[in-house]
Structure formats: structure tokens, C-alpha cells
Tab-separated table of C-alpha atoms in Angstrom:
chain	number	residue	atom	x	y	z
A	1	UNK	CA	-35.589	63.835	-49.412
A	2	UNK	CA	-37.121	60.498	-51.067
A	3	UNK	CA	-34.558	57.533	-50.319
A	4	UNK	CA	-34.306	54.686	-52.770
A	5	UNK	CA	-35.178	51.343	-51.531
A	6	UNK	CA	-32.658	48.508	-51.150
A	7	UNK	CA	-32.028	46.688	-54.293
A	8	UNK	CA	-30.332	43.525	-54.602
A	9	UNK	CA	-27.072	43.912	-56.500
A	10	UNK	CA	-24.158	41.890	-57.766
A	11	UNK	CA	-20.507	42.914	-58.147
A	12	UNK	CA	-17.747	40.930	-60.236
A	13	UNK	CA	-14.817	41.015	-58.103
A	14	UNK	CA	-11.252	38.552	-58.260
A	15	UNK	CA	-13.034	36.148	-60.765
A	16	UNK	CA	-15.754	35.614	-58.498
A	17	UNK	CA	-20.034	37.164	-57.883
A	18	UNK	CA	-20.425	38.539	-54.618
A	19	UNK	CA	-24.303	39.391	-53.887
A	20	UNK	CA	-25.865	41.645	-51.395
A	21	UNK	CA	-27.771	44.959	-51.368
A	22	UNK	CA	-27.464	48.776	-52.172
A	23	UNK	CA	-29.510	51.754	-51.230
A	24	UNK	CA	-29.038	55.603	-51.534
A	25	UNK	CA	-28.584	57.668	-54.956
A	26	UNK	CA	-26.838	55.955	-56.876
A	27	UNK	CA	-24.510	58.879	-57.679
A	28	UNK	CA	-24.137	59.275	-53.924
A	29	UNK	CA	-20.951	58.938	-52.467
A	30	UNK	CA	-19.994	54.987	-52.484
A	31	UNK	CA	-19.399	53.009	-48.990
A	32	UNK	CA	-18.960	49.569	-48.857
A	33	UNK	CA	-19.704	47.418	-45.600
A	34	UNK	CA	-18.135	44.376	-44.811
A	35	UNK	CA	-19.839	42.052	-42.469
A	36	UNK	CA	-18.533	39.737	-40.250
A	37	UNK	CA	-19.618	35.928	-39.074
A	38	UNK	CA	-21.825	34.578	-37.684
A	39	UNK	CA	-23.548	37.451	-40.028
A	40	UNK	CA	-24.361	38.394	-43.676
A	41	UNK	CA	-24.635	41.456	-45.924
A	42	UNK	CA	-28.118	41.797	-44.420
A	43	UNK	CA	-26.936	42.950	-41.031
A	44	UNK	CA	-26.137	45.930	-42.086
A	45	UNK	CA	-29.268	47.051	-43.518
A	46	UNK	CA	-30.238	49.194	-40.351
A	47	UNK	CA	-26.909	51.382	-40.771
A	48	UNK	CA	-27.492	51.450	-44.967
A	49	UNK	CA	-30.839	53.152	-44.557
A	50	UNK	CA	-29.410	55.536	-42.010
A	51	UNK	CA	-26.513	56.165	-44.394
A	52	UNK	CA	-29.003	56.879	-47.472
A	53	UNK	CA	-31.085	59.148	-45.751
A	54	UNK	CA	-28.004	61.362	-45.712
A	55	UNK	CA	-26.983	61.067	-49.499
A	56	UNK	CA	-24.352	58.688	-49.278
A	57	UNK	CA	-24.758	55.231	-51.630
A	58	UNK	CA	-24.215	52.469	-49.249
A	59	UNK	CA	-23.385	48.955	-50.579
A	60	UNK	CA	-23.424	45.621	-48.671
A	61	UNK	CA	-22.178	42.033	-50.322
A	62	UNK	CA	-21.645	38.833	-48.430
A	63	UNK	CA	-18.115	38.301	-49.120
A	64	UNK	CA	-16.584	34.814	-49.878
A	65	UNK	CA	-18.208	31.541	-49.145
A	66	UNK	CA	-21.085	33.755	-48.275
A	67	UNK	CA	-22.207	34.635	-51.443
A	68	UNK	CA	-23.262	31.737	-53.660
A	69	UNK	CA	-21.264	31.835	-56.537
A	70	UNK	CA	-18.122	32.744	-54.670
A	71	UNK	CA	-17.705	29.451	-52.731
A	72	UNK	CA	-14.575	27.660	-53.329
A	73	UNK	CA	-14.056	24.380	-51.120
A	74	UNK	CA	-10.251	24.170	-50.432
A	75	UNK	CA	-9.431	25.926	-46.702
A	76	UNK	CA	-6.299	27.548	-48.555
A	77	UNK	CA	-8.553	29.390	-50.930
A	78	UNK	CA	-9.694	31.780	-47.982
A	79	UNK	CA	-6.148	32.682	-46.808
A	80	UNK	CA	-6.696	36.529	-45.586
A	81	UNK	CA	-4.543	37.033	-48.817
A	82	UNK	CA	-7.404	36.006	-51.022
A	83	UNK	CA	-10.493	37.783	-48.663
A	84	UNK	CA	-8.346	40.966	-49.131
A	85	UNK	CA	-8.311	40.633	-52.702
A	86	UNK	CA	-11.495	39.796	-52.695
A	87	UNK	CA	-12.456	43.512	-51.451
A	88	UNK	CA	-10.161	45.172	-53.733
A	89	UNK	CA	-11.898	43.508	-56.830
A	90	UNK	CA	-14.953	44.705	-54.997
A	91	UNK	CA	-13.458	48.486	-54.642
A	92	UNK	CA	-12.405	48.466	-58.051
A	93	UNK	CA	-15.380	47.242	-59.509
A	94	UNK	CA	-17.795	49.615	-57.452
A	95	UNK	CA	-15.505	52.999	-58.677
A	96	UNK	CA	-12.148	52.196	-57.827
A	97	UNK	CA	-12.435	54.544	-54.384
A	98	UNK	CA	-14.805	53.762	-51.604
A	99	UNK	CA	-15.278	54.806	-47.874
A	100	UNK	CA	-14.652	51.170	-46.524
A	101	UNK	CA	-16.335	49.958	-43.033
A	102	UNK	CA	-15.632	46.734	-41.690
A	103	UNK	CA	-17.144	45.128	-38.878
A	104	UNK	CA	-15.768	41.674	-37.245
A	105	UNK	CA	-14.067	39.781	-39.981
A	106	UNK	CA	-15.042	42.694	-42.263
A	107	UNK	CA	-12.752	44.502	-40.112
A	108	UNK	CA	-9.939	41.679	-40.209
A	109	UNK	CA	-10.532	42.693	-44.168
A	110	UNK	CA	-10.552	46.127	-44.278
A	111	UNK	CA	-7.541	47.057	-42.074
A	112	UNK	CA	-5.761	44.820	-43.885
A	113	UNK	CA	-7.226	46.912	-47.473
A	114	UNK	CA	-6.518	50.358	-45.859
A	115	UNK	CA	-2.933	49.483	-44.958
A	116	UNK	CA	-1.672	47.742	-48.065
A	117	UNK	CA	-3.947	49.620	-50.527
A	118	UNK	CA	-4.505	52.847	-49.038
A	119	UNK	CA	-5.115	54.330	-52.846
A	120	UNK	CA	-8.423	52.892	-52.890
A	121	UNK	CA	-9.452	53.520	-49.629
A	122	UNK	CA	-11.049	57.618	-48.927
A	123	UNK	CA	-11.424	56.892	-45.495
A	124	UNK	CA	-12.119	53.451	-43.330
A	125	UNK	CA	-14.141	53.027	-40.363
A	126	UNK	CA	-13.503	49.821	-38.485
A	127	UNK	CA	-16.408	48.248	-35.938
A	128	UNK	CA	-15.599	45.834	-33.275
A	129	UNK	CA	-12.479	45.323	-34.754
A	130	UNK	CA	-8.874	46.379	-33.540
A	131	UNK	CA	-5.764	47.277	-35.795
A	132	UNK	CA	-4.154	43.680	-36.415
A	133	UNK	CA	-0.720	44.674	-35.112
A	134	UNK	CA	-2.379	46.331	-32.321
A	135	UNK	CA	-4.230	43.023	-31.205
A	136	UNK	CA	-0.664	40.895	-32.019
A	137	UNK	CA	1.012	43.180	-29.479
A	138	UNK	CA	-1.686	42.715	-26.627
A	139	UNK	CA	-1.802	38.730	-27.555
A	140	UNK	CA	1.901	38.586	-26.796
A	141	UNK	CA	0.696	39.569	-23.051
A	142	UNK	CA	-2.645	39.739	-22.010
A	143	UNK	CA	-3.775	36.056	-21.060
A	144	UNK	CA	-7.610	38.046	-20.982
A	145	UNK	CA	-7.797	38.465	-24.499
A	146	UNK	CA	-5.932	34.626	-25.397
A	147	UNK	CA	-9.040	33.623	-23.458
A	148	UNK	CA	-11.807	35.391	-25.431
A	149	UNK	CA	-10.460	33.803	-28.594
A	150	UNK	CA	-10.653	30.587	-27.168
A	151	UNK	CA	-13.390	29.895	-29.425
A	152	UNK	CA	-11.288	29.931	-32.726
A	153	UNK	CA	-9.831	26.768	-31.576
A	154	UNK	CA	-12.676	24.942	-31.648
A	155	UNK	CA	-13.821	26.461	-34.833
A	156	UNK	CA	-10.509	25.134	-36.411
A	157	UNK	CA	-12.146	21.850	-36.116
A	158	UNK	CA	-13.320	20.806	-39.271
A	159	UNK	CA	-16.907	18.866	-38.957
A	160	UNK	CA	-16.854	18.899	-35.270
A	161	UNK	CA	-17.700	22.827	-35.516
A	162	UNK	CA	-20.145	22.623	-37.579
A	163	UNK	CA	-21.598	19.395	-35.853
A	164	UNK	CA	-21.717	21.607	-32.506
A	165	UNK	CA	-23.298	24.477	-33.814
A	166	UNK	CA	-25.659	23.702	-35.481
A	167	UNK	CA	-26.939	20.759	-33.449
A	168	UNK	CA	-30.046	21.282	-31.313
A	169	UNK	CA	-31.792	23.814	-33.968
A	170	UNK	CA	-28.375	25.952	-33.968
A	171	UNK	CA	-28.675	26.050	-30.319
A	172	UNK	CA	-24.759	26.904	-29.846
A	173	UNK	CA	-24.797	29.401	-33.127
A	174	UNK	CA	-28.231	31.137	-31.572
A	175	UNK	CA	-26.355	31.881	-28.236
A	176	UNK	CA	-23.144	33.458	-29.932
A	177	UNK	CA	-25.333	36.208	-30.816
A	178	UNK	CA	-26.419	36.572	-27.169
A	179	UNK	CA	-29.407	39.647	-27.085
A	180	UNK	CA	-28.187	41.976	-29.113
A	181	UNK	CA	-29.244	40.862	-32.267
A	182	UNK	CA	-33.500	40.657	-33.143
A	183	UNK	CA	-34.966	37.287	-32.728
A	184	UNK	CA	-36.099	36.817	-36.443
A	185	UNK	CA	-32.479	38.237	-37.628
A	186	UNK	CA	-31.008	35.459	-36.072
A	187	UNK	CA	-33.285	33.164	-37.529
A	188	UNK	CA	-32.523	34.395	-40.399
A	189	UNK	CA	-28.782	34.015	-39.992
A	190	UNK	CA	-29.505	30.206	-38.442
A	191	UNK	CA	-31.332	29.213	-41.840
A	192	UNK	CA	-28.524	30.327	-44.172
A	193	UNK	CA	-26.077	28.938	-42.125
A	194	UNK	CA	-27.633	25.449	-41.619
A	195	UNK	CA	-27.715	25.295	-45.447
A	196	UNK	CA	-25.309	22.944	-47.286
A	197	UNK	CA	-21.741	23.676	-47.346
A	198	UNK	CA	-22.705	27.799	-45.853
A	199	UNK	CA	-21.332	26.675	-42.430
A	200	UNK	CA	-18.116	24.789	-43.716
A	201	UNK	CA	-17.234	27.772	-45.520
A	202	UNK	CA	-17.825	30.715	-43.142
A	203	UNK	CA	-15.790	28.586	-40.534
A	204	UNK	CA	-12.812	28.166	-43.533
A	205	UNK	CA	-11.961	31.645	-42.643
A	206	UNK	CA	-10.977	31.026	-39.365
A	207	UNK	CA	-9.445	28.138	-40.347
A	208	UNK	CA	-7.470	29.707	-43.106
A	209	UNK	CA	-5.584	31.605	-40.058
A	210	UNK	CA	-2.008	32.333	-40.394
A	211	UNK	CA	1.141	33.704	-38.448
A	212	UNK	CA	2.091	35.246	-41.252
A	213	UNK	CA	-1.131	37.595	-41.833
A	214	UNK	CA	0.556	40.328	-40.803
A	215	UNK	CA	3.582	40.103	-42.108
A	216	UNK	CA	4.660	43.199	-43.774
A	217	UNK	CA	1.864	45.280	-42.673
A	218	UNK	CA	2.093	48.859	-42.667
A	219	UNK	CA	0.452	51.643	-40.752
A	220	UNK	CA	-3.071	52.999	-41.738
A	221	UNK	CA	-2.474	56.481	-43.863
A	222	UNK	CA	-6.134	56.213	-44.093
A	223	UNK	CA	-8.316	58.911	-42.147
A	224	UNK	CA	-9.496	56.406	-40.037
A	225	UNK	CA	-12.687	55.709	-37.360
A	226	UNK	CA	-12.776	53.062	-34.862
A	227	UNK	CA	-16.031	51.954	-32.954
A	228	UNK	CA	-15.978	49.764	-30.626
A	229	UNK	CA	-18.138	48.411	-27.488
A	230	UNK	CA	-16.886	48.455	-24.223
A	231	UNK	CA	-18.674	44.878	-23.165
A	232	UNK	CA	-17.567	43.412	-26.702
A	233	UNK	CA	-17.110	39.638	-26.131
A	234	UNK	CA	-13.943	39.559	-28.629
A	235	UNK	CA	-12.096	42.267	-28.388
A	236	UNK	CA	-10.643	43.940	-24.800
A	237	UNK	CA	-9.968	47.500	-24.151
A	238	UNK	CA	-6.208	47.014	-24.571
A	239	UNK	CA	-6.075	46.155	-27.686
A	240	UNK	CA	-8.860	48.932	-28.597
A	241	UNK	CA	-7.004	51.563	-27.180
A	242	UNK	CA	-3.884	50.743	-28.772
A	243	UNK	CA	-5.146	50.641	-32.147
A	244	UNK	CA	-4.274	54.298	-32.505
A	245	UNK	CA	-0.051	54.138	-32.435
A	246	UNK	CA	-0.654	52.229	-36.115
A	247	UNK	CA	-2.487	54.914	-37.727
A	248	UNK	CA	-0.618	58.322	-39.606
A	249	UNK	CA	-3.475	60.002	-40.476
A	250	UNK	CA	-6.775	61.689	-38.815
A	251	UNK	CA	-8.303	59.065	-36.382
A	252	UNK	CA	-11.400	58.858	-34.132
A	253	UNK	CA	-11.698	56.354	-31.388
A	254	UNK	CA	-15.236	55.983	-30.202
A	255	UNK	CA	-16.287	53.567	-27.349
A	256	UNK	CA	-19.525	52.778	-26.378
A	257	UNK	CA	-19.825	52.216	-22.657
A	258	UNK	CA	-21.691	48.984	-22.181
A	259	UNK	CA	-22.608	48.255	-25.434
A	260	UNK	CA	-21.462	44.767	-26.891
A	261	UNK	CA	-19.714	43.148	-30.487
A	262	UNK	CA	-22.688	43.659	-32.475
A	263	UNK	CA	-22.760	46.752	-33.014
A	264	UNK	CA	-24.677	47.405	-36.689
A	265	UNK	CA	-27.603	45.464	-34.292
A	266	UNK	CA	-27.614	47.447	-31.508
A	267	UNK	CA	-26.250	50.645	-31.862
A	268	UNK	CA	-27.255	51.272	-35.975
A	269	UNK	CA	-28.033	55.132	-34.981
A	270	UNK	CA	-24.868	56.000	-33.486
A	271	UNK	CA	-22.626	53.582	-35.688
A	272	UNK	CA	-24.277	55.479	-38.684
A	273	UNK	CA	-23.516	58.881	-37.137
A	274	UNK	CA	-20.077	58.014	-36.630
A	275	UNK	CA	-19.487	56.805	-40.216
A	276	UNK	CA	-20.879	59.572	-41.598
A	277	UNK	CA	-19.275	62.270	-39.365
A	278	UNK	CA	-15.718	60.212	-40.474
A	279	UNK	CA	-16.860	60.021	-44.427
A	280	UNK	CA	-18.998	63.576	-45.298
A	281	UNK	CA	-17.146	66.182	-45.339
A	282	UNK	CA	-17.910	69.262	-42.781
């Protein structure tokens, strides 16, 4: 079967233009995959091809203060509130019904889309990322994973984050990656990040943060896949494991012993599998 090449594309979503790429027919099945930071759209290109070659229309767009023209400057104005809106204008404007995968932030996102708008959502595959009400009941308990998001306080720290990071040719930035990710991705990454205002936004996100994210959050009735790496920097095993009790509906919890957080970088084959096992039917 002849795949169709990435093409850039641009959807009109919540009053804002969100770029990124497509491949696959583009009557093929629709799934939309949302990255995470320090990361773009373009990180999941490995998984999109793998996802064409089977039929399925895979779409990728760098989400808010990522794409260009969807780059507000007030911290407020990326309040998880508005990021999840974001994706439903993105849903709605790509079919009104997509098989959502999220990985990182893109996860934070798409939980957050399958519980409250489980309508528009056929089935969700999260990567990385643990159930939100999962991870708020480990918090409450496991000093191990307070520690590994000891970094979000510092990146709460307007200028002084972005001084650090990006001082010494991204130095700091370049090592959050660790190996995982190919040398001229991260490059890549560095470049658009070190770009005016890029940084300052990404970072909003964390900074953005609230108590009250969860707050009336239901469980997933979304057939549901989670992926995650057993040596991921972010997220422990407790909170991984317990992301099941807060899903109704057929779930798949894959972990993959000794691989890390990035997983559309290192482990595009198997990630792919697993979203397509979750979204084709059998």
C-alpha cells in the first residue's frame, strides 16, 4: 500500500491556528497526537508514519503557545481549562470524533478531554502519562514521586527558567532529554525553543498549574490504553498502576521494562502497535 507523505496542515480550533502535520488517507480513520514539552508536533512523526502504513489518518499540531498564531501572553490564558478546550476545538474541527493519544502534557490534555467529553473521544491512549486523580492520590503519599516533580518548581519561575535553560547553548534543556531522543531532534527542539517568547510560553503551562484542575473530574468511559516506561523520569509505578480504578470501560496497561519518558523517541514501533491494537478494530 502507497502511504501519503506528511503534509503540513492547519486546524481552526477555540478562536485560535494550531499548525503541525498529517499523514495517512485522508479518509482514514482520524487520530490526533498531542505532544508534550520540552517537544513539538514533530516528535511524533516516527509513530504517524507507523500509524499510516496501517490506514489510519494520523494528525499532529503543536498545541498552544507552540503553534505561532496561538500564543497568547497572559499565564492565566493557559489554565488546563483553556488547553482542554483547545483540543476539543481541535476534535471538532478535525470530524467531531477522534482516537485521541496524549503523551506528557498531551496526556495532562487528553485525560482531562476523555473524562469530561467522552462524546468526542472513540478511544484514548495515554503515553507517559498517569490518570490525574490517580497521580493526586499517590502525591498525597509517596515523597518519591513529590521528588521527581521537583522540577516544576523551578519552572514556575518566570525568567529565571528560561534564563537557566537555555543558558550555555540550552545546556540544561539538552540534558532533560537525556539519550533517548536523536541528537539532531533535539537540536531541533533547542532552536524553536530558544526563539523569542517559544520558551516563556511552553513554561506558562506549568505555570498555569492549579489545585483545582481536577476538580469535578470524572472517570474515563473511554476504551482506554496506557503506555508507560518503567525508568520514566516523571512518573513512578504507583501512580501508573493505579491509573486503572478511574477507568469504566475496556483498558490496557502496557509497561515497558526499562524504557524511559520519551517514549514516541524510543519505542515508536511498539507505541504504534499499541495504539493501533487499542484504535482498529479486530
Amino acid at each position: 500500500m502507497s502511504v501519503p507523505a506528511a503534509v503540513p496542515t492547519t486546524v481552526a480550533a477555540n478562536g485560535w491556528a494550531f499548525t503541525g502535520f498529517e499523514c495517512g488517507p485522508p479518509d482514514g480513520r482520524t487520530v490526533l497526537l498531542l505532544h508534550g514539552f520540552p517537544q513539538t508536533a514533530a516528535s511524533w512523526a516516527p509513530v504517524a508514519a507507523r500509524l499510516a502504513e496501517v490506514g489510519l489518518r494520523a494528525v499532529a499540531l503543536d498545541q498552544r503557545g507552540y503553534s505561532p498564531d496561538a500564543r497568547p501572553l497572559d499565564v492565566a490564558d493557559y489554565a488546563l481549562v483553556h488547553l482542554v478546550a483547545d483540543a476539543v476545538g481541535m476534535i471538532e474541527a478535525l470530524g467531531g470524533s477522534v482516537d485521541l493519544v496524549g503523551h506528557d502534557w498531551g496526556g495532562v490534555v487528553g485525560w482531562q478531554v476523555a473524562a469530561r467529553h467522552p462524546g468526542l473521544v472513540r478511544t484514548w491512549t495515554a503515553v507517559s502519562t498517569p490518570n490525574p486523580l490517580a497521580l493526586n492520590d499517590v502525591l498525597a503519599t509517596d515523597e518519591q514521586q513529590r521528588a521527581r516533580f521537583s522540577y516544576i518548581r523551578d519552572f514556575r519561575q518566570p525568567g529565571r527558567a528560561e534564563a537557566a535553560l537555555l543558558a550555555d547553548d540550552a545546556a540544561a534543556l539538552r540534558a532533560f532529554y537525556g539519550s533517548a531522543v536523536a541528537p539532531e531532534r533535539i537540536d531541533a527542539d533547542t532552536a524553536f525553543f530558544a526563539q523569542p517568547g517559544v520558551l516563556t510560553a511552553a513554561l506558562n503551562w506549568y505555570r498555569a498549574m492549579s489545585l483545582h484542575d481536577t476538580d469535578g473530574l470524572a472517570r474515563v468511559n473511554v476504551a482506554t490504553s496506557y503506555v508507560w516506561g518503567s525508568a520514566d523520569m516523571a512518573f513512578g509505578r504507583a501512580a501508573a498502576e493505579r491509573s486503572a480504578a478511574y477507568v469504566d470501560a475496556p483498558y490496557s496497561f502496557v509497561a515497558l521494562e526499562s524504557a524511559g519518558h520519551w517514549l514516541p523517541d524510543e519505542a515508536a514501533d511498539t507505541l504504534a502497535e499499541e495504539i493501533a491494537h487499542r484504535v482498529l478494530p479486530e
